[in-house]
CSV table of C-alpha atoms in Angstrom, one decimal:
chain,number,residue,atom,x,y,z
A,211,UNK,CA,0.0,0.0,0.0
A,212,UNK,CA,2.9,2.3,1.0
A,213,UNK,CA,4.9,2.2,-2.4
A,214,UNK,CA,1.5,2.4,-4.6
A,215,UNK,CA,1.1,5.6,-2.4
A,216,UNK,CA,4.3,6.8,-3.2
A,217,UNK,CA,3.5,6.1,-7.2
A,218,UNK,CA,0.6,8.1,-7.2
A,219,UNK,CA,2.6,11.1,-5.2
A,220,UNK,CA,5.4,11.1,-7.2
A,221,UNK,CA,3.4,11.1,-10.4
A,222,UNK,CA,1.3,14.0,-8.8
A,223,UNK,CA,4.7,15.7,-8.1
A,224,UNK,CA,5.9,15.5,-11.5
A,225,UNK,CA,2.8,16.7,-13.2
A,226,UNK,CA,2.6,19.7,-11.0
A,227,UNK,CA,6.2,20.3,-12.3
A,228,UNK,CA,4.8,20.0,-15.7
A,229,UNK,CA,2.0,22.4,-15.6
A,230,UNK,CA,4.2,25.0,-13.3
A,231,UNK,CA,6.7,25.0,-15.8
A,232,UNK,CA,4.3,25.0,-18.4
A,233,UNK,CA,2.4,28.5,-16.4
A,234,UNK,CA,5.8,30.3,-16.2
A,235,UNK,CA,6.7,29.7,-19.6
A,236,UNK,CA,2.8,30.7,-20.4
A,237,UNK,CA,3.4,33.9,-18.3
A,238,UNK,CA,6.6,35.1,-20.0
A,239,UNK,CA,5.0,34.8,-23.2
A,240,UNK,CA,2.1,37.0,-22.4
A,241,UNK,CA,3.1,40.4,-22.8
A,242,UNK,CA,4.0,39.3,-26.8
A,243,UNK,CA,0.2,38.6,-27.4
A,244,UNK,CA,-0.4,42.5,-27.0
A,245,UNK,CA,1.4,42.8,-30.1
A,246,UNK,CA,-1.1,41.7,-33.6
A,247,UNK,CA,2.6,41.1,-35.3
A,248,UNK,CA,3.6,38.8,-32.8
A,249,UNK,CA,0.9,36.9,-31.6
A,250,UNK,CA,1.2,34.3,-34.3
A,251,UNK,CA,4.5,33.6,-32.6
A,252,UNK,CA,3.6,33.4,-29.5
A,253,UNK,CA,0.7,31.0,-30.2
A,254,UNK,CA,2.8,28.9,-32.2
A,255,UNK,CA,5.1,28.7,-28.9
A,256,UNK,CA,2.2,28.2,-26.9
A,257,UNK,CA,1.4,25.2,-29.5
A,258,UNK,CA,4.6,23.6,-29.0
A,259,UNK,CA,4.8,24.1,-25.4
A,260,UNK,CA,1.4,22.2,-24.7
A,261,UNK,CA,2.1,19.6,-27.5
A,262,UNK,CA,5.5,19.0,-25.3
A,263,UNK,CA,3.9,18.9,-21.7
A,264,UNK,CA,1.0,16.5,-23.1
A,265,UNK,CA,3.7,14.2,-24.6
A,266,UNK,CA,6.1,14.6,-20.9
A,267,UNK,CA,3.1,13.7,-19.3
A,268,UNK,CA,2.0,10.9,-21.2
A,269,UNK,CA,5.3,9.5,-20.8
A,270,UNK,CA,5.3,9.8,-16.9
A,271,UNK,CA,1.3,8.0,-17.0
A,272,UNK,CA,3.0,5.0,-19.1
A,273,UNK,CA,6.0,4.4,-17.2
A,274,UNK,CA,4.0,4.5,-13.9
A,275,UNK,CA,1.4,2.3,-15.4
A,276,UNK,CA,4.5,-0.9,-16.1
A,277,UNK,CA,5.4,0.5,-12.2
A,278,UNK,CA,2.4,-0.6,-11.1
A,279,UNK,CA,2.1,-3.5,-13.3
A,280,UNK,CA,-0.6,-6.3,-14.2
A,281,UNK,CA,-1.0,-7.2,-10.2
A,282,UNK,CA,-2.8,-3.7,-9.8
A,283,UNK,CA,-5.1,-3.9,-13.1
A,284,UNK,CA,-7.1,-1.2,-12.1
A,285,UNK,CA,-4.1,1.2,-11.8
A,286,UNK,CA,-1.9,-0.1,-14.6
A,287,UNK,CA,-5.0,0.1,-16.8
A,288,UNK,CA,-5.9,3.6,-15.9
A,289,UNK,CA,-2.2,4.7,-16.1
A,290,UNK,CA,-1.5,3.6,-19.5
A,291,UNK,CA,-4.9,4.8,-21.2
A,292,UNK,CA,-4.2,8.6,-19.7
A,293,UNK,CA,-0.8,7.7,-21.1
A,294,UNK,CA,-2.4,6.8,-24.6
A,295,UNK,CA,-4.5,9.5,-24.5
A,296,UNK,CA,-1.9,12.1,-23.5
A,297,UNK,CA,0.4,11.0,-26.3
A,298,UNK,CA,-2.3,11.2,-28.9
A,299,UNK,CA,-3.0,15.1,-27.9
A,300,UNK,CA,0.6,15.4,-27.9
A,301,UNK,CA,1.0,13.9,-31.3
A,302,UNK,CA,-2.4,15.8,-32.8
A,303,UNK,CA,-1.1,19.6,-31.3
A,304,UNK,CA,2.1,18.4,-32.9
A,305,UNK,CA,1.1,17.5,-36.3
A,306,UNK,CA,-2.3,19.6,-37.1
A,307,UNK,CA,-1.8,22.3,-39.2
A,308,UNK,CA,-4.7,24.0,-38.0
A,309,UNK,CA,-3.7,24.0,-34.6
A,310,UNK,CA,-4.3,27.1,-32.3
A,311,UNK,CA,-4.2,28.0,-28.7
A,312,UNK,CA,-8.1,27.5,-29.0
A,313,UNK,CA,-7.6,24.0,-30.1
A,314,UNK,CA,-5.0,23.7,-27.2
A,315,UNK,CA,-8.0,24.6,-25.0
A,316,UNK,CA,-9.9,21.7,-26.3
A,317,UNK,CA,-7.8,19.2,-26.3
A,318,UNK,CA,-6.7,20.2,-22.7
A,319,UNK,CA,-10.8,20.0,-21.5
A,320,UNK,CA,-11.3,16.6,-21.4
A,321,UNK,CA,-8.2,16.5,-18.9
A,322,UNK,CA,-9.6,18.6,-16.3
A,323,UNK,CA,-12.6,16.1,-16.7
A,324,UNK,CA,-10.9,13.4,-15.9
A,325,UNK,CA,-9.0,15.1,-13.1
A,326,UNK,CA,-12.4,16.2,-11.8
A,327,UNK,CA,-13.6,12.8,-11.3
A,328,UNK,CA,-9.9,11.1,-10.4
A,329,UNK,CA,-10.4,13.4,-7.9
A,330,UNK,CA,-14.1,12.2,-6.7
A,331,UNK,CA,-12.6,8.6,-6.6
A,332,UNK,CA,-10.0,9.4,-4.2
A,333,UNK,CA,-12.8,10.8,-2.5
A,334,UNK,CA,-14.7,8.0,-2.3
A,335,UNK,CA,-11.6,6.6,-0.1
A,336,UNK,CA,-11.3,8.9,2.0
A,337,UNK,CA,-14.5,8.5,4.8
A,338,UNK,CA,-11.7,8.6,7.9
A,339,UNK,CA,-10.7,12.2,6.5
A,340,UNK,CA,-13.5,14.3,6.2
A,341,UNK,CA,-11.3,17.5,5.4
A,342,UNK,CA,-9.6,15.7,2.9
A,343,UNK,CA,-13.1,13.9,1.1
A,344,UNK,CA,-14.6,17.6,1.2
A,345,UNK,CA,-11.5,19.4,-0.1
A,346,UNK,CA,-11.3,16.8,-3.1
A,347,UNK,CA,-14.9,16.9,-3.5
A,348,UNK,CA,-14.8,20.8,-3.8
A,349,UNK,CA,-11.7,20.3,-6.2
A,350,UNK,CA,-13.4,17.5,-8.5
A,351,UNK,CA,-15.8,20.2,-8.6
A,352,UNK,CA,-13.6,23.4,-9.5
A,353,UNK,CA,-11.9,21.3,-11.8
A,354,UNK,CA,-15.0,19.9,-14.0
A,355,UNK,CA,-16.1,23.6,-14.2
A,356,UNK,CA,-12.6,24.6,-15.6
A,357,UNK,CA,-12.9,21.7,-18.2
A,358,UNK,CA,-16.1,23.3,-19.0
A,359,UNK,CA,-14.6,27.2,-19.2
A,360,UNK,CA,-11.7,25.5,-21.8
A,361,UNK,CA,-14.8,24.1,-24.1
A,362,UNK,CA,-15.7,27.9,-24.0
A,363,UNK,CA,-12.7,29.2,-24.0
A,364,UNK,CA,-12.8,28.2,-28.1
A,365,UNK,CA,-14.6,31.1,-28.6
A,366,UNK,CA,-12.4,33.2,-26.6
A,367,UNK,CA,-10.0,35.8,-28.3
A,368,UNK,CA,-6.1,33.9,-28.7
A,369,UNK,CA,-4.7,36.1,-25.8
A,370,UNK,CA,-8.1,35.7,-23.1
A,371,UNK,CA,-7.3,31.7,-24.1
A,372,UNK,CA,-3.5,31.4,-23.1
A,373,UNK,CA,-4.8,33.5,-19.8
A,374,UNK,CA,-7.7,30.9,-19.4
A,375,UNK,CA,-5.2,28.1,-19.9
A,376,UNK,CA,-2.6,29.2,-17.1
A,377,UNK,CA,-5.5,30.0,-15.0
A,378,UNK,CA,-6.2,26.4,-15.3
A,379,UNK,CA,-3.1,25.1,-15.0
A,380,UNK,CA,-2.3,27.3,-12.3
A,381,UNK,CA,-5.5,25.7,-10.9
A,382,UNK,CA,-4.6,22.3,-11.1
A,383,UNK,CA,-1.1,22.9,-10.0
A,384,UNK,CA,-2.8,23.7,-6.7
A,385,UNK,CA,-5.1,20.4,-6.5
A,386,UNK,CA,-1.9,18.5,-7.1
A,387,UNK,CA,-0.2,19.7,-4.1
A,388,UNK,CA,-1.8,19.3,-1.5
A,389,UNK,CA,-2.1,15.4,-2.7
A,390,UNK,CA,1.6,15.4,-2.8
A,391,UNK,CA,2.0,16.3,0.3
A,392,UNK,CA,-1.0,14.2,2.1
A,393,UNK,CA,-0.2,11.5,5.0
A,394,UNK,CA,-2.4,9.2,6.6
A,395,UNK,CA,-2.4,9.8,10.3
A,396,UNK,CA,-1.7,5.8,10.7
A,397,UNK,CA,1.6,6.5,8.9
A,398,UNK,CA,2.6,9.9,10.9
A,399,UNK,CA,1.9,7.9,14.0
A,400,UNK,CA,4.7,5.1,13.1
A,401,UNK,CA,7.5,7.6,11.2
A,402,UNK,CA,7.5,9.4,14.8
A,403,UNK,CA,7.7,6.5,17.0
């Protein structure tokens, strides 16, 4: 039980690396979208830097799927098709000519959904740690309504969608920690003694 814990914590850990390197690249980028001449640029940056965290993080979900392995079905089988699925976004922002930063929003919605409800599974575990069941719960919420803003956020000028995507990201990046970072009182109890 201990080392699938620490599977799921460090795959938390590196996405949350992913997505805040992915928001302070986002951020440096944003001034150039004030400029008409240069916002092509800038999305096409964007573009490249989305197709690159998609494929990092599909890489991570496969490798930690064969970590798990075939005794944990549930898991491995989970892993690998947010691996497969990741990948083929990565593969799709990378190859589509008609790519935008509004297609990046798409293609980044249905992640947030599945987040969402990731998140209200682990919930579901969680009836010894009310806090915790109620701050995932709140979290699943938040993050099904941000999948939902990125299906809007189509429609959204190319500059108001790279600020709707590091709001997301920025979003998730905070879900992620506190998961990162959560202990079982059980476990505290016998690290101490």
């Amino acid at each position: 039980m201990r080392y699938e814990l620490k599977l799921h914590r460090l795959t938390f850990g590196i996405l949350a690396a992913i997505l805040t390197i992915f928001v302070a690249l986002l951020m440096t980028l944003h001034p150039i979208f004030a400029s008409e001449s240069l916002e092509v640029i800038a999305s096409f940056i964007v573009i490249v830097l989305a197709a690159t965290a998609f494929g990092y993080m599909g890489m991570v979900e496969g490798v930690m799927a064969f970590q798990f392995g075939r005794q944990h079905k549930r898991e491995f089988l989970t892993y690998l098709t947010l691996a497969l699925f990741s990948l083929g976004c990565a593969l799709y922002l990378a190859i589509a000519e008609s790519a935008s930063i509004q297609t990046v929003a798409l293609v980044a919605s249905p992640h947030a959904f599945l987040f969402g409800f990731a998140e209200l599974r682990l919930a579901r575990h969680l009836e010894r740690h009310r806090a915790y069941k109620q701050a995932l719960i709140m979290g699943a919420v938040v993050e099904i309504l941000l999948g939902i803003a990125l299906i809007v956020g189509y429609r959204l000028s190319t500059r108001n969608t790279a600020t709707l995507l590091g709001y997301v990201a920025t979003m998730s990046v905070l879900q992620l920690v506190p998961m990162i970072f959560f202990r079982e009182k059980l476990h505290a109890k016998r690290e101490t003694s």
